[in-house]
PDB file of C-alpha atoms in Angstrom:
ATOM      1  CA  MET Y   1       2.986 -29.586 -33.873  1.00 71.00           C
ATOM      2  CA  ASN Y   2       0.463 -31.399 -36.044  1.00 76.00           C
ATOM      3  CA  GLY Y   3       1.659 -29.952 -39.330  1.00 88.00           C
ATOM      4  CA  ILE Y   4       2.373 -26.405 -38.146  1.00 95.00           C
ATOM      5  CA  ASP Y   5       5.557 -24.591 -37.177  1.00 97.00           C
ATOM      6  CA  ILE Y   6       4.151 -21.761 -35.049  1.00 98.00           C
ATOM      7  CA  LEU Y   7       0.997 -21.997 -32.955  1.00 98.00           C
ATOM      8  CA  VAL Y   8      -0.840 -18.676 -33.066  1.00 98.00           C
ATOM      9  CA  SER Y   9      -2.966 -18.706 -29.927  1.00 98.00           C
ATOM     10  CA  GLU Y  10      -5.965 -16.399 -30.280  1.00 98.00           C
ATOM     11  CA  VAL Y  11      -6.665 -14.472 -27.053  1.00 97.00           C
ATOM     12  CA  GLY Y  12      -9.155 -11.927 -28.376  1.00 97.00           C
ATOM     13  CA  PRO Y  13     -12.247 -13.478 -26.745  1.00 97.00           C
ATOM     14  CA  ARG Y  14     -10.517 -13.117 -23.380  1.00 96.00           C
ATOM     15  CA  ASP Y  15      -7.787 -10.486 -23.364  1.00 92.00           C
ATOM     16  CA  GLY Y  16      -9.477  -8.461 -26.056  1.00 92.00           C
ATOM     17  CA  LEU Y  17     -13.048  -8.407 -24.819  1.00 95.00           C
ATOM     18  CA  GLN Y  18     -12.153  -7.963 -21.139  1.00 91.00           C
ATOM     19  CA  SER Y  19     -10.556  -4.620 -21.951  1.00 85.00           C
ATOM     20  CA  ILE Y  20     -13.485  -2.934 -23.674  1.00 88.00           C
ATOM     21  CA  SER Y  21     -16.628  -1.575 -22.081  1.00 87.00           C
ATOM     22  CA  GLN Y  22     -19.019  -3.115 -24.581  1.00 90.00           C
ATOM     23  CA  ILE Y  23     -20.237  -6.594 -23.652  1.00 94.00           C
ATOM     24  CA  MET Y  24     -20.393  -8.821 -26.705  1.00 96.00           C
ATOM     25  CA  PRO Y  25     -23.467 -11.103 -26.651  1.00 97.00           C
ATOM     26  CA  THR Y  26     -22.776 -14.771 -25.955  1.00 98.00           C
ATOM     27  CA  ALA Y  27     -24.224 -15.897 -29.277  1.00 98.00           C
ATOM     28  CA  ALA Y  28     -21.956 -13.462 -31.112  1.00 98.00           C
ATOM     29  CA  LYS Y  29     -18.925 -14.693 -29.182  1.00 98.00           C
ATOM     30  CA  CYS Y  30     -19.793 -18.288 -30.086  1.00 98.00           C
ATOM     31  CA  GLU Y  31     -20.088 -17.402 -33.764  1.00 98.00           C
ATOM     32  CA  TRP Y  32     -16.772 -15.507 -33.686  1.00 98.00           C
ATOM     33  CA  ILE Y  33     -15.024 -18.450 -32.017  1.00 98.00           C
ATOM     34  CA  SER Y  34     -16.503 -20.800 -34.627  1.00 98.00           C
ATOM     35  CA  LEU Y  35     -15.285 -18.572 -37.468  1.00 98.00           C
ATOM     36  CA  LEU Y  36     -11.791 -18.383 -35.974  1.00 98.00           C
ATOM     37  CA  ALA Y  37     -11.656 -22.161 -35.671  1.00 98.00           C
ATOM     38  CA  ALA Y  38     -12.981 -22.567 -39.226  1.00 98.00           C
ATOM     39  CA  ALA Y  39     -10.076 -20.395 -40.407  1.00 98.00           C
ATOM     40  CA  GLY Y  40      -7.647 -22.886 -38.869  1.00 98.00           C
ATOM     41  CA  VAL Y  41      -6.916 -21.280 -35.501  1.00 98.00           C
ATOM     42  CA  ARG Y  42      -5.930 -24.234 -33.310  1.00 98.00           C
ATOM     43  CA  GLU Y  43      -6.047 -22.661 -29.839  1.00 98.00           C
ATOM     44  CA  ILE Y  44      -8.443 -20.009 -28.541  1.00 98.00           C
ATOM     45  CA  GLU Y  45      -8.548 -18.468 -25.072  1.00 98.00           C
ATOM     46  CA  VAL Y  46     -12.307 -18.130 -24.866  1.00 98.00           C
ATOM     47  CA  GLY Y  47     -12.623 -16.286 -21.561  1.00 98.00           C
ATOM     48  CA  SER Y  48     -11.685 -15.927 -17.932  1.00 97.00           C
ATOM     49  CA  PHE Y  49     -13.293 -17.429 -14.841  1.00 97.00           C
ATOM     50  CA  VAL Y  50     -13.379 -14.258 -12.773  1.00 94.00           C
ATOM     51  CA  PRO Y  51     -16.326 -12.926 -10.755  1.00 92.00           C
ATOM     52  CA  PRO Y  52     -18.836 -11.140 -13.022  1.00 93.00           C
ATOM     53  CA  SER Y  53     -18.775  -8.235 -10.582  1.00 91.00           C
ATOM     54  CA  VAL Y  54     -15.116  -7.681 -11.530  1.00 89.00           C
ATOM     55  CA  LEU Y  55     -15.319  -8.337 -15.279  1.00 92.00           C
ATOM     56  CA  PRO Y  56     -18.914  -8.611 -16.488  1.00 95.00           C
ATOM     57  CA  GLN Y  57     -17.546  -9.111 -20.010  1.00 95.00           C
ATOM     58  CA  MET Y  58     -16.422 -12.605 -18.908  1.00 97.00           C
ATOM     59  CA  ALA Y  59     -19.638 -13.732 -17.205  1.00 97.00           C
ATOM     60  CA  ASP Y  60     -20.461 -16.297 -19.922  1.00 98.00           C
ATOM     61  CA  THR Y  61     -17.092 -18.076 -20.026  1.00 98.00           C
ATOM     62  CA  ALA Y  62     -18.510 -21.454 -18.972  1.00 98.00           C
ATOM     63  CA  GLU Y  63     -21.007 -21.327 -21.866  1.00 98.00           C
ATOM     64  CA  LEU Y  64     -18.214 -20.447 -24.272  1.00 98.00           C
ATOM     65  CA  VAL Y  65     -16.114 -23.401 -23.112  1.00 98.00           C
ATOM     66  CA  VAL Y  66     -19.047 -25.748 -23.671  1.00 98.00           C
ATOM     67  CA  HIS Y  67     -19.578 -24.341 -27.175  1.00 98.00           C
ATOM     68  CA  ALA Y  68     -15.882 -24.354 -28.108  1.00 98.00           C
ATOM     69  CA  ARG Y  69     -15.475 -27.951 -26.995  1.00 98.00           C
ATOM     70  CA  THR Y  70     -17.912 -28.996 -29.714  1.00 98.00           C
ATOM     71  CA  ILE Y  71     -15.450 -27.801 -32.381  1.00 98.00           C
ATOM     72  CA  PRO Y  72     -13.210 -30.699 -33.475  1.00 97.00           C
ATOM     73  CA  GLY Y  73      -9.479 -30.143 -33.064  1.00 96.00           C
ATOM     74  CA  LEU Y  74      -9.764 -26.883 -31.131  1.00 98.00           C
ATOM     75  CA  GLU Y  75      -7.749 -26.450 -27.937  1.00 98.00           C
ATOM     76  CA  VAL Y  76      -9.993 -24.531 -25.548  1.00 98.00           C
ATOM     77  CA  ALA Y  77      -8.028 -22.297 -23.168  1.00 98.00           C
ATOM     78  CA  VAL Y  78      -9.154 -20.109 -20.270  1.00 98.00           C
ATOM     79  CA  LEU Y  79      -7.576 -17.775 -17.735  1.00 97.00           C
ATOM     80  CA  VAL Y  80      -8.200 -18.215 -14.015  1.00 97.00           C
ATOM     81  CA  PRO Y  81      -7.165 -15.912 -11.150  1.00 94.00           C
ATOM     82  CA  ASN Y  82      -7.252 -18.493  -8.348  1.00 95.00           C
ATOM     83  CA  LEU Y  83      -8.294 -21.979  -7.238  1.00 97.00           C
ATOM     84  CA  ARG Y  84     -11.992 -21.173  -7.339  1.00 96.00           C
ATOM     85  CA  GLY Y  85     -11.694 -20.028 -10.935  1.00 97.00           C
ATOM     86  CA  ALA Y  86      -9.724 -23.172 -11.770  1.00 98.00           C
ATOM     87  CA  GLU Y  87     -12.422 -25.371 -10.254  1.00 98.00           C
ATOM     88  CA  ASN Y  88     -14.983 -23.649 -12.467  1.00 98.00           C
ATOM     89  CA  ALA Y  89     -12.708 -24.194 -15.469  1.00 98.00           C
ATOM     90  CA  LEU Y  90     -12.351 -27.880 -14.618  1.00 98.00           C
ATOM     91  CA  ALA Y  91     -16.118 -28.236 -14.271  1.00 97.00           C
ATOM     92  CA  ALA Y  92     -16.660 -26.583 -17.657  1.00 98.00           C
ATOM     93  CA  GLY Y  93     -14.089 -28.827 -19.336  1.00 97.00           C
ATOM     94  CA  ALA Y  94     -11.358 -26.443 -20.515  1.00 98.00           C
ATOM     95  CA  HIS Y  95      -8.384 -28.110 -22.190  1.00 98.00           C
ATOM     96  CA  LYS Y  96      -5.903 -25.516 -20.946  1.00 98.00           C
ATOM     97  CA  ILE Y  97      -5.864 -23.413 -17.786  1.00 98.00           C
ATOM     98  CA  SER Y  98      -3.575 -20.405 -17.353  1.00 98.00           C
ATOM     99  CA  ILE Y  99      -3.082 -18.391 -14.192  1.00 97.00           C
ATOM    100  CA  PRO Y 100      -1.224 -15.063 -14.093  1.00 95.00           C
ATOM    101  CA  LEU Y 101       1.704 -14.703 -11.711  1.00 94.00           C
ATOM    102  CA  SER Y 102       2.762 -11.071 -11.889  1.00 92.00           C
ATOM    103  CA  VAL Y 103       6.488 -10.558 -11.434  1.00 93.00           C
ATOM    104  CA  SER Y 104       5.622  -7.059 -10.235  1.00 89.00           C
ATOM    105  CA  GLU Y 105       4.064  -7.683  -6.839  1.00 87.00           C
ATOM    106  CA  THR Y 106       2.364  -4.285  -7.039  1.00 86.00           C
ATOM    107  CA  HIS Y 107       0.608  -5.425 -10.206  1.00 85.00           C
ATOM    108  CA  SER Y 108      -0.239  -8.766  -8.591  1.00 82.00           C
ATOM    109  CA  LEU Y 109      -1.967  -7.020  -5.704  1.00 84.00           C
ATOM    110  CA  LYS Y 110      -3.852  -4.794  -8.139  1.00 81.00           C
ATOM    111  CA  ASN Y 111      -4.730  -7.587 -10.560  1.00 74.00           C
ATOM    112  CA  VAL Y 112      -5.555 -10.570  -8.322  1.00 80.00           C
ATOM    113  CA  ARG Y 113      -5.132  -9.089  -4.817  1.00 83.00           C
ATOM    114  CA  ARG Y 114      -2.457 -11.574  -3.835  1.00 86.00           C
ATOM    115  CA  THR Y 115       1.260 -11.531  -3.013  1.00 91.00           C
ATOM    116  CA  HIS Y 116       3.763 -13.796  -4.737  1.00 91.00           C
ATOM    117  CA  GLU Y 117       3.587 -16.340  -1.917  1.00 91.00           C
ATOM    118  CA  GLN Y 118      -0.201 -16.340  -1.978  1.00 92.00           C
ATOM    119  CA  MET Y 119      -0.182 -16.885  -5.718  1.00 91.00           C
ATOM    120  CA  LEU Y 120       2.268 -19.773  -5.387  1.00 96.00           C
ATOM    121  CA  ASP Y 121      -0.123 -21.294  -2.850  1.00 96.00           C
ATOM    122  CA  GLU Y 122      -2.920 -20.993  -5.415  1.00 96.00           C
ATOM    123  CA  ILE Y 123      -0.705 -22.647  -8.047  1.00 97.00           C
ATOM    124  CA  ARG Y 124       0.046 -25.562  -5.708  1.00 98.00           C
ATOM    125  CA  ALA Y 125      -3.642 -26.002  -4.946  1.00 98.00           C
ATOM    126  CA  ILE Y 126      -4.624 -25.953  -8.631  1.00 98.00           C
ATOM    127  CA  ALA Y 127      -1.829 -28.360  -9.540  1.00 98.00           C
ATOM    128  CA  GLY Y 128      -3.129 -30.696  -6.829  1.00 98.00           C
ATOM    129  CA  ARG Y 129      -6.655 -30.574  -8.265  1.00 97.00           C
ATOM    130  CA  VAL Y 130      -5.372 -31.233 -11.774  1.00 98.00           C
ATOM    131  CA  SER Y 131      -3.135 -34.127 -10.767  1.00 97.00           C
ATOM    132  CA  ALA Y 132      -6.003 -35.759  -8.881  1.00 97.00           C
ATOM    133  CA  LEU Y 133      -7.931 -36.174 -12.132  1.00 97.00           C
ATOM    134  CA  PRO Y 134      -7.502 -39.226 -14.365  1.00 95.00           C
ATOM    135  CA  GLU Y 135      -4.625 -38.520 -16.737  1.00 94.00           C
ATOM    136  CA  ALA Y 136      -6.844 -38.326 -19.820  1.00 92.00           C
ATOM    137  CA  GLN Y 137      -8.983 -35.633 -18.164  1.00 94.00           C
ATOM    138  CA  ARG Y 138      -6.197 -33.349 -16.968  1.00 97.00           C
ATOM    139  CA  PRO Y 139      -6.036 -29.924 -18.619  1.00 98.00           C
ATOM    140  CA  HIS Y 140      -2.677 -28.389 -19.442  1.00 98.00           C
ATOM    141  CA  PHE Y 141      -1.806 -26.067 -16.567  1.00 98.00           C
ATOM    142  CA  GLU Y 142       0.308 -23.025 -17.421  1.00 98.00           C
ATOM    143  CA  VAL Y 143       1.512 -20.105 -15.319  1.00 98.00           C
ATOM    144  CA  GLY Y 144       1.816 -16.840 -17.231  1.00 97.00           C
ATOM    145  CA  LEU Y 145       4.557 -14.638 -15.800  1.00 97.00           C
ATOM    146  CA  SER Y 146       2.860 -11.269 -16.198  1.00 93.00           C
ATOM    147  CA  THR Y 147       4.796  -7.972 -16.305  1.00 93.00           C
ATOM    148  CA  ALA Y 148       7.906 -10.051 -17.036  1.00 96.00           C
ATOM    149  CA  PHE Y 149       9.504  -7.256 -19.054  1.00 96.00           C
ATOM    150  CA  GLY Y 150       8.494  -4.220 -17.024  1.00 94.00           C
ATOM    151  CA  CYS Y 151       5.575  -2.719 -15.144  1.00 91.00           C
ATOM    152  CA  THR Y 152       3.713   0.572 -15.447  1.00 87.00           C
ATOM    153  CA  LEU Y 153       3.275   0.539 -11.660  1.00 87.00           C
ATOM    154  CA  GLU Y 154       6.808  -0.454 -10.545  1.00 88.00           C
ATOM    155  CA  GLY Y 155       8.948   0.323 -13.579  1.00 90.00           C
ATOM    156  CA  PRO Y 156      11.839  -2.045 -14.398  1.00 93.00           C
ATOM    157  CA  VAL Y 157      11.446  -5.660 -13.309  1.00 94.00           C
ATOM    158  CA  SER Y 158      14.349  -7.823 -12.170  1.00 96.00           C
ATOM    159  CA  GLU Y 159      15.169 -10.584 -14.652  1.00 97.00           C
ATOM    160  CA  ASP Y 160      16.533 -12.660 -11.782  1.00 97.00           C
ATOM    161  CA  LEU Y 161      13.132 -12.403 -10.108  1.00 96.00           C
ATOM    162  CA  VAL Y 162      11.443 -13.565 -13.317  1.00 97.00           C
ATOM    163  CA  VAL Y 163      13.706 -16.601 -13.347  1.00 98.00           C
ATOM    164  CA  ARG Y 164      13.125 -17.353  -9.646  1.00 97.00           C
ATOM    165  CA  LEU Y 165       9.351 -17.137 -10.027  1.00 97.00           C
ATOM    166  CA  ALA Y 166       9.448 -19.320 -13.135  1.00 98.00           C
ATOM    167  CA  ALA Y 167      11.332 -21.993 -11.204  1.00 98.00           C
ATOM    168  CA  ALA Y 168       8.989 -21.613  -8.227  1.00 98.00           C
ATOM    169  CA  ALA Y 169       5.921 -22.024 -10.451  1.00 98.00           C
ATOM    170  CA  ILE Y 170       7.277 -25.235 -11.968  1.00 98.00           C
ATOM    171  CA  GLU Y 171       8.217 -26.521  -8.520  1.00 98.00           C
ATOM    172  CA  ALA Y 172       4.674 -25.728  -7.370  1.00 98.00           C
ATOM    173  CA  GLY Y 173       3.281 -28.024 -10.035  1.00 98.00           C
ATOM    174  CA  ALA Y 174       2.723 -26.002 -13.214  1.00 98.00           C
ATOM    175  CA  ALA Y 175       3.344 -27.930 -16.417  1.00 98.00           C
ATOM    176  CA  GLU Y 176       4.723 -24.862 -18.152  1.00 98.00           C
ATOM    177  CA  VAL Y 177       5.378 -21.141 -17.787  1.00 98.00           C
ATOM    178  CA  GLY Y 178       4.889 -18.377 -20.332  1.00 98.00           C
ATOM    179  CA  LEU Y 179       6.383 -14.899 -20.541  1.00 98.00           C
ATOM    180  CA  SER Y 180       3.943 -11.988 -20.776  1.00 96.00           C
ATOM    181  CA  ASP Y 181       4.771  -8.429 -21.797  1.00 94.00           C
ATOM    182  CA  THR Y 182       1.641  -7.151 -20.078  1.00 89.00           C
ATOM    183  CA  THR Y 183       2.598  -3.504 -20.380  1.00 87.00           C
ATOM    184  CA  GLY Y 184       4.358  -3.378 -23.747  1.00 90.00           C
ATOM    185  CA  TYR Y 185       7.812  -2.660 -22.300  1.00 93.00           C
ATOM    186  CA  ALA Y 186       9.803  -5.406 -24.036  1.00 96.00           C
ATOM    187  CA  ASN Y 187      12.413  -5.074 -26.765  1.00 97.00           C
ATOM    188  CA  PRO Y 188      13.846  -7.883 -28.949  1.00 98.00           C
ATOM    189  CA  ALA Y 189      17.195  -8.138 -27.142  1.00 98.00           C
ATOM    190  CA  GLN Y 190      15.387  -8.395 -23.814  1.00 98.00           C
ATOM    191  CA  VAL Y 191      13.063 -11.083 -25.161  1.00 98.00           C
ATOM    192  CA  ARG Y 192      15.959 -13.225 -26.375  1.00 98.00           C
ATOM    193  CA  ARG Y 193      17.891 -12.764 -23.151  1.00 98.00           C
ATOM    194  CA  LEU Y 194      15.016 -13.508 -20.795  1.00 98.00           C
ATOM    195  CA  VAL Y 195      13.753 -16.547 -22.700  1.00 98.00           C
ATOM    196  CA  LYS Y 196      17.241 -18.059 -22.575  1.00 98.00           C
ATOM    197  CA  LYS Y 197      17.570 -17.346 -18.847  1.00 98.00           C
ATOM    198  CA  VAL Y 198      14.267 -19.048 -18.092  1.00 98.00           C
ATOM    199  CA  TRP Y 199      15.184 -21.988 -20.319  1.00 98.00           C
ATOM    200  CA  ASP Y 200      18.434 -22.372 -18.384  1.00 98.00           C
ATOM    201  CA  ALA Y 201      16.479 -22.476 -15.128  1.00 98.00           C
ATOM    202  CA  VAL Y 202      13.514 -24.729 -15.985  1.00 98.00           C
ATOM    203  CA  GLY Y 203      14.332 -26.403 -19.301  1.00 98.00           C
ATOM    204  CA  ARG Y 204      13.270 -25.567 -22.859  1.00 98.00           C
ATOM    205  CA  GLU Y 205      10.230 -27.826 -22.704  1.00 98.00           C
ATOM    206  CA  LYS Y 206       8.800 -25.768 -19.825  1.00 98.00           C
ATOM    207  CA  LEU Y 207       8.659 -22.476 -21.769  1.00 98.00           C
ATOM    208  CA  ASN Y 208       7.174 -22.550 -25.254  1.00 98.00           C
ATOM    209  CA  GLY Y 209       5.032 -19.432 -25.475  1.00 98.00           C
ATOM    210  CA  VAL Y 210       5.028 -15.654 -25.175  1.00 98.00           C
ATOM    211  CA  HIS Y 211       2.253 -13.097 -24.793  1.00 97.00           C
ATOM    212  CA  LEU Y 212       3.355  -9.768 -26.238  1.00 95.00           C
ATOM    213  CA  HIS Y 213       1.723  -6.365 -26.564  1.00 92.00           C
ATOM    214  CA  ASN Y 214       2.244  -3.784 -29.277  1.00 91.00           C
ATOM    215  CA  THR Y 215       1.826  -0.779 -26.988  1.00 88.00           C
ATOM    216  CA  ARG Y 216       5.026   0.841 -28.263  1.00 88.00           C
ATOM    217  CA  GLY Y 217       5.088  -0.732 -31.714  1.00 89.00           C
ATOM    218  CA  GLN Y 218       7.510  -3.531 -30.779  1.00 94.00           C
ATOM    219  CA  GLY Y 219       5.066  -6.449 -30.807  1.00 94.00           C
ATOM    220  CA  LEU Y 220       5.998  -8.123 -34.087  1.00 96.00           C
ATOM    221  CA  ALA Y 221       9.715  -7.409 -33.604  1.00 97.00           C
ATOM    222  CA  ASN Y 222       9.539  -9.086 -30.218  1.00 98.00           C
ATOM    223  CA  ALA Y 223       7.561 -12.011 -31.633  1.00 98.00           C
ATOM    224  CA  LEU Y 224      10.173 -12.495 -34.355  1.00 98.00           C
ATOM    225  CA  ALA Y 225      12.972 -12.421 -31.763  1.00 98.00           C
ATOM    226  CA  ALA Y 226      11.166 -15.070 -29.727  1.00 98.00           C
ATOM    227  CA  MET Y 227      10.530 -17.306 -32.736  1.00 98.00           C
ATOM    228  CA  ASP Y 228      14.099 -16.919 -33.973  1.00 98.00           C
ATOM    229  CA  ILE Y 229      15.445 -18.533 -30.810  1.00 98.00           C
ATOM    230  CA  GLY Y 230      12.882 -21.321 -30.728  1.00 98.00           C
ATOM    231  CA  ILE Y 231       9.629 -20.148 -29.146  1.00 98.00           C
ATOM    232  CA  THR Y 232       6.777 -21.988 -30.878  1.00 98.00           C
ATOM    233  CA  THR Y 233       3.604 -20.392 -29.460  1.00 98.00           C
ATOM    234  CA  VAL Y 234       2.746 -16.708 -29.780  1.00 98.00           C
ATOM    235  CA  ASP Y 235      -0.451 -15.147 -28.443  1.00 98.00           C
ATOM    236  CA  ALA Y 236      -2.321 -12.599 -30.540  1.00 97.00           C
ATOM    237  CA  SER Y 237      -5.704 -10.881 -30.636  1.00 96.00           C
ATOM    238  CA  MET Y 238      -7.785 -10.409 -33.767  1.00 96.00           C
ATOM    239  CA  GLY Y 239      -7.736  -6.757 -34.731  1.00 93.00           C
ATOM    240  CA  GLY Y 240      -5.325  -6.017 -31.882  1.00 91.00           C
ATOM    241  CA  VAL Y 241      -8.231  -5.650 -29.474  1.00 90.00           C
ATOM    242  CA  GLY Y 242      -7.372  -5.574 -25.792  1.00 77.00           C
ATOM    243  CA  GLY Y 243      -4.774  -5.068 -23.123  1.00 55.00           C
ATOM    244  CA  CYS Y 244      -4.819  -5.319 -19.339  1.00 51.00           C
ATOM    245  CA  PRO Y 245      -7.491  -3.392 -17.420  1.00 49.00           C
ATOM    246  CA  PHE Y 246      -5.322  -3.402 -14.293  1.00 50.00           C
ATOM    247  CA  ALA Y 247      -2.144  -2.012 -15.865  1.00 47.00           C
ATOM    248  CA  PRO Y 248      -2.519   1.634 -16.942  1.00 49.00           C
ATOM    249  CA  GLY Y 249      -1.537   2.229 -20.549  1.00 49.00           C
ATOM    250  CA  ALA Y 250      -1.193  -1.472 -21.362  1.00 48.00           C
ATOM    251  CA  SER Y 251      -3.049  -1.347 -24.644  1.00 58.00           C
ATOM    252  CA  GLY Y 252      -2.357  -3.129 -27.858  1.00 80.00           C
ATOM    253  CA  ASN Y 253      -2.214  -6.899 -28.266  1.00 90.00           C
ATOM    254  CA  ILE Y 254      -0.373  -8.137 -31.341  1.00 93.00           C
ATOM    255  CA  VAL Y 255      -2.758  -8.225 -34.296  1.00 94.00           C
ATOM    256  CA  THR Y 256      -3.471 -11.852 -35.195  1.00 97.00           C
ATOM    257  CA  GLU Y 257      -3.804 -11.072 -38.889  1.00 97.00           C
ATOM    258  CA  ASP Y 258      -0.408  -9.338 -39.032  1.00 95.00           C
ATOM    259  CA  LEU Y 259       1.303 -12.081 -37.018  1.00 97.00           C
ATOM    260  CA  VAL Y 260      -0.059 -14.795 -39.308  1.00 98.00           C
ATOM    261  CA  PHE Y 261       1.171 -12.855 -42.347  1.00 97.00           C
ATOM    262  CA  LEU Y 262       4.634 -12.451 -40.782  1.00 98.00           C
ATOM    263  CA  VAL Y 263       4.958 -16.158 -40.019  1.00 98.00           C
ATOM    264  CA  GLU Y 264       3.601 -17.361 -43.349  1.00 97.00           C
ATOM    265  CA  ALA Y 265       5.688 -14.825 -45.304  1.00 96.00           C
ATOM    266  CA  MET Y 266       8.801 -16.395 -43.774  1.00 96.00           C
ATOM    267  CA  GLY Y 267       7.759 -19.794 -45.089  1.00 95.00           C
ATOM    268  CA  LEU Y 268       6.595 -21.137 -41.743  1.00 97.00           C
ATOM    269  CA  ARG Y 269       3.209 -22.766 -41.264  1.00 97.00           C
ATOM    270  CA  THR Y 270       0.436 -21.584 -38.971  1.00 98.00           C
ATOM    271  CA  GLY Y 271      -2.315 -23.729 -40.474  1.00 97.00           C
ATOM    272  CA  ILE Y 272      -4.483 -20.587 -40.729  1.00 98.00           C
ATOM    273  CA  ASP Y 273      -6.334 -19.580 -43.892  1.00 97.00           C
ATOM    274  CA  PHE Y 274      -6.358 -15.840 -44.619  1.00 96.00           C
ATOM    275  CA  ASP Y 275      -9.749 -15.792 -46.299  1.00 96.00           C
ATOM    276  CA  GLY Y 276     -11.290 -17.477 -43.281  1.00 98.00           C
ATOM    277  CA  LEU Y 277      -9.422 -15.156 -40.951  1.00 97.00           C
ATOM    278  CA  LEU Y 278     -10.781 -12.106 -42.767  1.00 96.00           C
ATOM    279  CA  ARG Y 279     -14.314 -13.483 -42.535  1.00 98.00           C
ATOM    280  CA  ALA Y 280     -13.865 -13.749 -38.777  1.00 98.00           C
ATOM    281  CA  ARG Y 281     -12.513 -10.187 -38.713  1.00 97.00           C
ATOM    282  CA  GLU Y 282     -15.489  -8.874 -40.683  1.00 98.00           C
ATOM    283  CA  TYR Y 283     -17.810 -10.536 -38.206  1.00 98.00           C
ATOM    284  CA  LEU Y 284     -15.916  -9.010 -35.271  1.00 97.00           C
ATOM    285  CA  CYS Y 285     -16.078  -5.521 -36.809  1.00 95.00           C
ATOM    286  CA  ALA Y 286     -19.832  -5.862 -37.292  1.00 97.00           C
ATOM    287  CA  ALA Y 287     -20.325  -7.157 -33.751  1.00 96.00           C
ATOM    288  CA  LEU Y 288     -18.222  -4.352 -32.200  1.00 94.00           C
ATOM    289  CA  PRO Y 289     -18.967  -1.327 -34.399  1.00 93.00           C
ATOM    290  CA  ASP Y 290     -17.805   1.195 -31.786  1.00 90.00           C
ATOM    291  CA  VAL Y 291     -14.479  -0.520 -31.002  1.00 89.00           C
ATOM    292  CA  GLU Y 292     -11.337   0.436 -32.917  1.00 86.00           C
ATOM    293  CA  ILE Y 293      -9.958  -2.546 -34.833  1.00 90.00           C
ATOM    294  CA  TYR Y 294      -6.318  -2.537 -35.983  1.00 90.00           C
ATOM    295  CA  GLY Y 295      -4.201  -4.377 -38.529  1.00 91.00           C
ATOM    296  CA  PHE Y 296      -1.963  -3.484 -41.472  1.00 92.00           C
ATOM    297  CA  THR Y 297      -2.433  -6.701 -43.454  1.00 94.00           C
ATOM    298  CA  PRO Y 298      -6.236  -6.559 -43.633  1.00 93.00           C
ATOM    299  CA  GLU Y 299      -6.037  -2.916 -44.769  1.00 92.00           C
ATOM    300  CA  ALA Y 300      -3.336  -3.436 -47.389  1.00 94.00           C
ATOM    301  CA  GLY Y 301      -4.345  -6.904 -48.548  1.00 94.00           C
ATOM    302  CA  LEU Y 302      -2.002  -9.776 -49.314  1.00 93.00           C
ATOM    303  CA  PRO Y 303       0.821  -9.208 -51.821  1.00 94.00           C
ATOM    304  CA  ARG Y 304       0.129 -10.419 -55.355  1.00 90.00           C
ATOM    305  CA  GLY Y 305       1.043 -14.081 -55.679  1.00 86.00           C
ATOM    306  CA  PHE Y 306       1.353 -14.562 -51.928  1.00 88.00           C
ATOM    307  CA  GLY Y 307       1.058 -18.200 -50.995  1.00 76.00           C
ATOM    308  CA  GLU Y 308       1.433 -19.441 -54.566  1.00 71.00           C
ATOM    309  CA  GLN Y 309       5.165 -20.063 -54.447  1.00 55.00           C
TER     310      GLN Y 309
END
């Protein structure tokens, strides 16, 4: 992957900022995104194309895509809830479009107000729009299987249903699926088991990434389990900001700074520079003074001699 072993995909500008009441100014978001990219972050989910009446924090996503596209080498990702959102993402020029397909239908109705079948219809429609574009202009289209490990609204989620929906999403035209622990229910054994089941159903090349939350302190353990069996993309949010506003208690994204330390400490490459990452964190803390920012590594500092061996 262009000189790296693990792609740390930064989702703070979307999953982080959508979950707090404070609205970060567009100029501040642009500067934060620029600092993240300068630190070596290769992929950033800059926002979500949802109606401003639903999430006013995401009202400037099109402007953020335009800004982020000016940064060389940065993969610009966005979340969309439906075809209309995808059309806005296409117009803005996003490199990657993700749509959530909640395995918990209760969560799907709460989150995007659609059943599984309605969401599969949206996926087919988006895939049709993407495939109609010239090949060089097509964004990568991913379906994120939300609440794949459990749901605060329904409780346990059937792994067989996760597998069936993964296969249905690929059949509907998605290039890839991802597994999302929206509510922080997952454990390492479950992560290994479910990734393998989905691989068996759709192929290894159709599942490369996971989106994990640290709600119950299992985020890094789950990330390590995923990487150990071959997952190569892990989502994280700077300072651990964010969660899901439509899943009660679903706080706590993995802290980007701690994930980067974990990966680099194991001798794997993220391509991310710690000094640059801490500059981006300092900027975020100044921009969101009333928001709690997490992270063990920034508090403790890097071990003496780290990175010199």
